[in-house]
Amino acid sequence: MCMSIFCCTFAAQNARMENEKQHIGSLFDRIAETYDGLNHGLSLNIDRLWRRRAVTAMKPAKRVLDVAIGTADLTIEMLRRGKAEHVTGIDLSKEMMRIGEEKVKKQYQTPQPAVDFVLANAQAMPFEDNSFDAVTCAFGCRNFSDLDAGLGEMYRVLKDGGQVTILEFSYPENKIIRWAYDLYFTRILPFIGRVVSHDKTAYTYLNRSVKSFCWGGMFVQHLLNAGFRSTFFKPLTFGIATIYTAVK
Ligand SMILES: C[S@@+](CC[C@H](N)C(=O)[O-])C[C@H]1O[C@@H](n2cnc3c(N)ncnc32)[C@H](O)[C@@H]1O
């Protein structure tokens, strides 16, 4: 009895991950070409400032894993600031990583590549336990179908004493800011996103994923459940984004 329930759960989990791999991968493949421009334009470059703040919160580390590396903006910032010697980035979107790889090559023409790009699911990473000195993730966690599985994997591959730094959207507390935020995210951003990226669903999905996600103390609880300690979080720009750090 136990065995069959275990198998069903395992099979369902596998099917869900496979489905997610295709769905998320192709969603970001479709918007990859316009992703950076839209990000910086729609946020009035505030997203760059958020990534800089996240990198400031990182302790320098030799081998860093950047989960959901996308077009590598966070990775480039940590290399530029000397916070990482080598970065391994994983993502489900080939196109996002192709653009990221081009950007890294342009800026870091070292004989040994400073960054390895790996096509893989953050919820089932192809790395040994305790492989990395630090783990980062910018705007990736809210896309996971199972946040706890993603955080559990980050914990597993991180070395003891290593730090995880996560940057993610959050929902502002202030009512007036919330009103402006809702207007922007449900009306203005999906409209501009649709026109520029020619994708009808992507920016509606992004908006829904932000609103249905957890933030602040609730997110910290997930970090603690995964096994992390010394948790800390700092809301940025009226709480539109939040930086989380924790230690294994
Ligand atoms: C909003 S982008 C963020 C990219 C980048 N970190 C940044 O700061 O711009 C989210 C990225 O997460 C990736 N992603 C979503 N779910 C994933 C998963 N389960 N495993 C690996 N990557 C995932 C997407 O393919 C996409 O490139």
CSV table of C-alpha atoms and ligand atoms in Angstrom, one decimal:
chain,number,residue,atom,x,y,z
A,1,MET,CA,0.0,0.0,0.0
A,2,CYS,CA,2.7,2.4,1.2
A,3,MET,CA,4.8,1.5,-1.8
A,4,SER,CA,2.0,2.2,-4.4
A,5,ILE,CA,1.2,5.6,-2.9
A,6,PHE,CA,4.9,6.4,-2.9
A,7,CYS,CA,5.2,5.4,-6.6
A,8,CYS,CA,2.1,7.3,-7.6
A,9,THR,CA,3.4,10.4,-5.9
A,10,PHE,CA,6.8,10.0,-7.4
A,11,ALA,CA,5.3,9.5,-10.9
A,12,ALA,CA,3.0,12.5,-10.6
A,13,GLN,CA,5.9,14.6,-9.4
A,14,ASN,CA,8.0,13.5,-12.3
A,15,ALA,CA,5.2,14.2,-14.8
A,16,ARG,CA,4.7,17.7,-13.2
A,17,MET,CA,8.4,18.5,-13.5
A,18,GLU,CA,8.5,17.3,-17.1
A,19,ASN,CA,5.5,19.5,-17.9
A,20,GLU,CA,7.0,22.4,-16.1
A,21,LYS,CA,10.3,22.0,-18.0
A,22,GLN,CA,8.6,22.3,-21.3
A,23,HIS,CA,6.1,25.1,-20.3
A,24,ILE,CA,8.6,27.4,-18.5
A,25,GLY,CA,11.4,26.7,-20.9
A,26,SER,CA,9.3,27.6,-24.0
A,27,LEU,CA,7.7,30.6,-22.3
A,28,PHE,CA,11.1,32.1,-21.5
A,29,ASP,CA,12.5,31.0,-24.9
A,30,ARG,CA,9.8,33.0,-26.6
A,31,ILE,CA,10.5,36.3,-24.7
A,32,ALA,CA,14.3,35.9,-24.4
A,33,GLU,CA,15.1,38.3,-27.2
A,34,THR,CA,13.2,41.2,-25.6
A,35,TYR,CA,13.7,40.2,-22.0
A,36,ASP,CA,16.6,42.4,-21.0
A,37,GLY,CA,15.3,45.5,-22.8
A,38,LEU,CA,11.8,45.1,-21.3
A,39,ASN,CA,13.1,44.5,-17.8
A,40,HIS,CA,15.3,47.6,-17.8
A,41,GLY,CA,12.8,49.7,-19.6
A,42,LEU,CA,9.7,48.7,-17.7
A,43,SER,CA,11.5,49.0,-14.3
A,44,LEU,CA,13.2,52.3,-15.3
A,45,ASN,CA,16.5,50.4,-14.6
A,46,ILE,CA,15.5,49.7,-11.0
A,47,ASP,CA,16.0,46.0,-11.6
A,48,ARG,CA,19.7,46.7,-12.1
A,49,LEU,CA,19.8,48.5,-8.7
A,50,TRP,CA,18.1,45.5,-7.1
A,51,ARG,CA,20.6,43.0,-8.5
A,52,ARG,CA,23.4,45.3,-7.3
A,53,ARG,CA,21.9,45.3,-3.8
A,54,ALA,CA,21.6,41.5,-3.9
A,55,VAL,CA,25.3,41.2,-4.9
A,56,THR,CA,26.2,43.6,-2.1
A,57,ALA,CA,24.5,41.2,0.3
A,58,MET,CA,26.6,38.3,-0.9
A,59,LYS,CA,29.8,37.2,0.8
A,60,PRO,CA,32.7,36.6,-1.7
A,61,ALA,CA,32.8,33.0,-2.8
A,62,LYS,CA,34.9,30.7,-5.1
A,63,ARG,CA,32.3,28.6,-6.7
A,64,VAL,CA,28.8,30.1,-7.0
A,65,LEU,CA,25.7,28.4,-8.4
A,66,ASP,CA,23.3,31.0,-10.0
A,67,VAL,CA,19.9,29.2,-10.1
A,68,ALA,CA,17.6,30.4,-13.0
A,69,ILE,CA,20.5,32.4,-14.4
A,70,GLY,CA,18.5,33.6,-17.4
A,71,THR,CA,20.4,36.2,-19.4
A,72,ALA,CA,23.1,36.3,-16.7
A,73,ASP,CA,22.6,39.8,-15.3
A,74,LEU,CA,23.2,38.7,-11.7
A,75,THR,CA,26.2,36.6,-12.7
A,76,ILE,CA,27.8,39.4,-14.6
A,77,GLU,CA,27.3,41.8,-11.6
A,78,MET,CA,28.9,39.3,-9.2
A,79,LEU,CA,31.9,38.7,-11.5
A,80,ARG,CA,32.3,42.4,-12.0
A,81,ARG,CA,32.4,43.0,-8.3
A,82,GLY,CA,34.7,40.1,-7.6
A,83,LYS,CA,32.1,38.3,-5.5
A,84,ALA,CA,32.6,35.0,-7.4
A,85,GLU,CA,35.6,33.4,-9.1
A,86,HIS,CA,33.5,30.9,-11.1
A,87,VAL,CA,29.8,30.7,-11.7
A,88,THR,CA,27.7,27.7,-12.7
A,89,GLY,CA,24.3,28.9,-14.0
A,90,ILE,CA,21.3,26.6,-14.5
A,91,ASP,CA,18.1,27.4,-16.3
A,92,LEU,CA,15.3,25.7,-18.2
A,93,SER,CA,15.4,28.2,-21.1
A,94,LYS,CA,18.1,27.6,-23.8
A,95,GLU,CA,17.4,30.9,-25.4
A,96,MET,CA,17.8,32.9,-22.2
A,97,MET,CA,21.1,31.2,-21.5
A,98,ARG,CA,22.3,31.7,-25.1
A,99,ILE,CA,21.9,35.5,-24.7
A,100,GLY,CA,23.5,35.3,-21.3
A,101,GLU,CA,26.5,33.4,-22.7
A,102,GLU,CA,27.0,36.0,-25.4
A,103,LYS,CA,26.9,38.8,-22.8
A,104,VAL,CA,29.4,37.0,-20.6
A,105,LYS,CA,31.8,36.3,-23.6
A,106,LYS,CA,31.7,40.0,-24.5
A,107,GLN,CA,32.7,41.1,-21.1
A,108,TYR,CA,34.9,38.3,-19.8
A,109,GLN,CA,37.2,36.9,-22.5
A,110,THR,CA,39.3,34.7,-20.1
A,111,PRO,CA,41.0,31.5,-21.4
A,112,GLN,CA,38.9,29.4,-18.9
A,113,PRO,CA,35.2,30.3,-19.2
A,114,ALA,CA,34.2,32.2,-16.0
A,115,VAL,CA,30.7,30.8,-16.3
A,116,ASP,CA,29.2,27.3,-17.2
A,117,PHE,CA,25.7,27.2,-18.4
A,118,VAL,CA,23.7,24.1,-17.6
A,119,LEU,CA,20.2,23.3,-19.0
A,120,ALA,CA,18.5,21.8,-15.9
A,121,ASN,CA,15.6,22.0,-13.6
A,122,ALA,CA,16.2,23.8,-10.3
A,123,GLN,CA,14.0,21.3,-8.6
A,124,ALA,CA,16.1,18.3,-9.6
A,125,MET,CA,19.7,19.6,-10.0
A,126,PRO,CA,22.4,17.5,-11.6
A,127,PHE,CA,25.0,18.3,-9.0
A,128,GLU,CA,26.5,16.4,-6.1
A,129,ASP,CA,25.7,17.4,-2.5
A,130,ASN,CA,27.8,20.2,-1.0
A,131,SER,CA,29.2,21.3,-4.4
A,132,PHE,CA,29.1,25.1,-4.2
A,133,ASP,CA,30.4,27.8,-1.8
A,134,ALA,CA,27.4,30.0,-2.4
A,135,VAL,CA,24.0,29.9,-4.2
A,136,THR,CA,22.1,32.8,-5.7
A,137,CYS,CA,18.7,33.1,-7.4
A,138,ALA,CA,17.2,36.3,-8.9
A,139,PHE,CA,13.6,36.3,-9.9
A,140,GLY,CA,13.5,32.6,-10.4
A,141,CYS,CA,11.9,31.1,-7.3
A,142,ARG,CA,8.4,32.3,-8.0
A,143,ASN,CA,8.4,30.3,-11.2
A,144,PHE,CA,9.0,27.0,-9.5
A,145,SER,CA,6.0,24.7,-9.3
A,146,ASP,CA,7.3,23.4,-6.0
A,147,LEU,CA,9.2,26.1,-4.1
A,148,ASP,CA,10.2,23.7,-1.3
A,149,ALA,CA,11.7,21.3,-3.8
A,150,GLY,CA,13.7,24.2,-5.3
A,151,LEU,CA,14.9,25.5,-1.9
A,152,GLY,CA,15.7,21.9,-0.8
A,153,GLU,CA,17.9,21.5,-3.8
A,154,MET,CA,19.7,24.8,-3.1
A,155,TYR,CA,20.3,23.6,0.4
A,156,ARG,CA,21.6,20.1,-0.7
A,157,VAL,CA,24.1,21.4,-3.2
A,158,LEU,CA,25.4,24.2,-0.9
A,159,LYS,CA,28.4,23.5,1.3
A,160,ASP,CA,28.1,23.8,5.1
A,161,GLY,CA,28.4,27.4,6.1
A,162,GLY,CA,27.7,28.6,2.6
A,163,GLN,CA,25.3,31.5,1.9
A,164,VAL,CA,22.2,31.5,-0.2
A,165,THR,CA,21.1,34.9,-1.6
A,166,ILE,CA,17.7,35.2,-3.2
A,167,LEU,CA,16.1,38.3,-4.9
A,168,GLU,CA,12.4,38.1,-5.6
A,169,PHE,CA,9.4,40.2,-6.3
A,170,SER,CA,7.1,40.9,-3.3
A,171,TYR,CA,3.9,42.7,-2.7
A,172,PRO,CA,4.1,46.2,-1.1
A,173,GLU,CA,2.4,46.7,2.3
A,174,ASN,CA,1.4,50.3,1.8
A,175,LYS,CA,-2.2,50.6,0.4
A,176,ILE,CA,-1.5,53.5,-2.0
A,177,ILE,CA,1.7,51.8,-3.3
A,178,ARG,CA,-0.3,48.6,-3.7
A,179,TRP,CA,-3.0,50.4,-5.8
A,180,ALA,CA,-0.3,51.8,-8.1
A,181,TYR,CA,1.5,48.5,-8.2
A,182,ASP,CA,-1.7,46.6,-9.2
A,183,LEU,CA,-2.5,49.1,-11.9
A,184,TYR,CA,1.0,48.8,-13.3
A,185,PHE,CA,1.3,45.0,-13.1
A,186,THR,CA,-2.3,44.1,-14.3
A,187,ARG,CA,-2.8,46.8,-17.0
A,188,ILE,CA,0.3,48.7,-18.1
A,189,LEU,CA,3.0,46.0,-17.9
A,190,PRO,CA,1.0,43.2,-19.7
A,191,PHE,CA,0.0,45.7,-22.4
A,192,ILE,CA,3.6,46.9,-23.1
A,193,GLY,CA,4.9,43.4,-22.7
A,194,ARG,CA,2.4,42.1,-25.3
A,195,VAL,CA,3.3,44.8,-27.8
A,196,VAL,CA,7.0,44.5,-27.5
A,197,SER,CA,7.5,40.8,-27.1
A,198,HIS,CA,4.6,39.8,-29.4
A,199,ASP,CA,3.6,37.2,-26.8
A,200,LYS,CA,0.1,37.3,-25.6
A,201,THR,CA,0.5,35.3,-22.4
A,202,ALA,CA,4.0,35.8,-21.1
A,203,TYR,CA,3.6,39.1,-19.2
A,204,THR,CA,0.1,38.1,-17.9
A,205,TYR,CA,1.8,35.0,-16.5
A,206,LEU,CA,4.6,37.0,-14.9
A,207,ASN,CA,2.0,39.2,-13.2
A,208,ARG,CA,0.0,36.3,-11.9
A,209,SER,CA,3.1,34.5,-10.7
A,210,VAL,CA,4.1,37.6,-8.6
A,211,LYS,CA,0.7,38.0,-7.0
A,212,SER,CA,0.2,34.4,-6.0
A,213,PHE,CA,3.7,34.0,-4.5
A,214,CYS,CA,4.8,34.4,-0.9
A,215,TRP,CA,7.1,37.1,0.5
A,216,GLY,CA,8.7,38.4,3.6
A,217,GLY,CA,8.2,36.2,6.7
A,218,MET,CA,6.3,33.6,4.8
A,219,PHE,CA,9.2,33.1,2.4
A,220,VAL,CA,11.6,33.0,5.3
A,221,GLN,CA,9.5,30.1,6.8
A,222,HIS,CA,10.1,28.1,3.5
A,223,LEU,CA,13.9,28.8,3.9
A,224,LEU,CA,13.8,27.5,7.5
A,225,ASN,CA,11.8,24.5,6.4
A,226,ALA,CA,14.5,23.7,3.9
A,227,GLY,CA,17.1,23.6,6.7
A,228,PHE,CA,18.6,27.1,6.4
A,229,ARG,CA,19.5,29.2,9.4
A,230,SER,CA,20.5,32.8,10.1
A,231,THR,CA,17.8,34.0,7.8
A,232,PHE,CA,17.5,37.7,6.9
A,233,PHE,CA,15.3,39.7,4.6
A,234,LYS,CA,15.3,43.3,3.3
A,235,PRO,CA,12.4,44.8,1.3
A,236,LEU,CA,13.5,47.1,-1.5
A,237,THR,CA,11.7,50.0,-3.2
A,238,PHE,CA,8.5,50.1,-1.0
A,239,GLY,CA,8.6,46.3,-0.8
A,240,ILE,CA,8.2,45.7,-4.6
A,241,ALA,CA,11.2,43.4,-4.4
A,242,THR,CA,12.9,41.7,-1.4
A,243,ILE,CA,16.4,40.3,-0.8
A,244,TYR,CA,16.7,37.1,1.3
A,245,THR,CA,19.9,35.6,2.7
A,246,ALA,CA,20.4,32.5,4.8
A,247,VAL,CA,23.2,30.1,5.7
A,248,LYS,CA,23.4,26.3,5.5
B,1,LIG,C1,12.4,36.1,-14.6
B,1,LIG,S1,13.7,35.2,-15.2
B,1,LIG,C2,15.1,35.7,-14.2
B,1,LIG,C3,16.4,35.5,-14.9
B,1,LIG,C4,17.6,36.1,-14.2
B,1,LIG,N1,18.0,35.4,-13.0
B,1,LIG,C5,17.5,37.6,-14.0
B,1,LIG,O1,17.8,38.1,-12.9
B,1,LIG,O2,17.1,38.3,-14.9
B,1,LIG,C6,13.3,33.6,-14.6
B,1,LIG,C7,14.2,32.5,-15.1
B,1,LIG,O3,14.0,31.3,-14.4
B,1,LIG,C8,14.0,30.2,-15.2
B,1,LIG,N2,13.3,29.1,-14.5
B,1,LIG,C9,12.1,29.1,-14.2
B,1,LIG,N3,11.8,27.9,-13.5
B,1,LIG,C10,12.9,27.2,-13.5
B,1,LIG,C11,13.3,25.9,-13.0
B,1,LIG,N4,12.4,25.1,-12.4
B,1,LIG,N5,14.6,25.5,-13.2
B,1,LIG,C12,15.5,26.3,-13.8
B,1,LIG,N6,15.2,27.5,-14.3
B,1,LIG,C13,13.9,28.0,-14.1
B,1,LIG,C14,13.4,30.7,-16.5
B,1,LIG,O4,13.7,29.9,-17.6
B,1,LIG,C15,13.9,32.1,-16.6
B,1,LIG,O5,15.1,32.2,-17.3
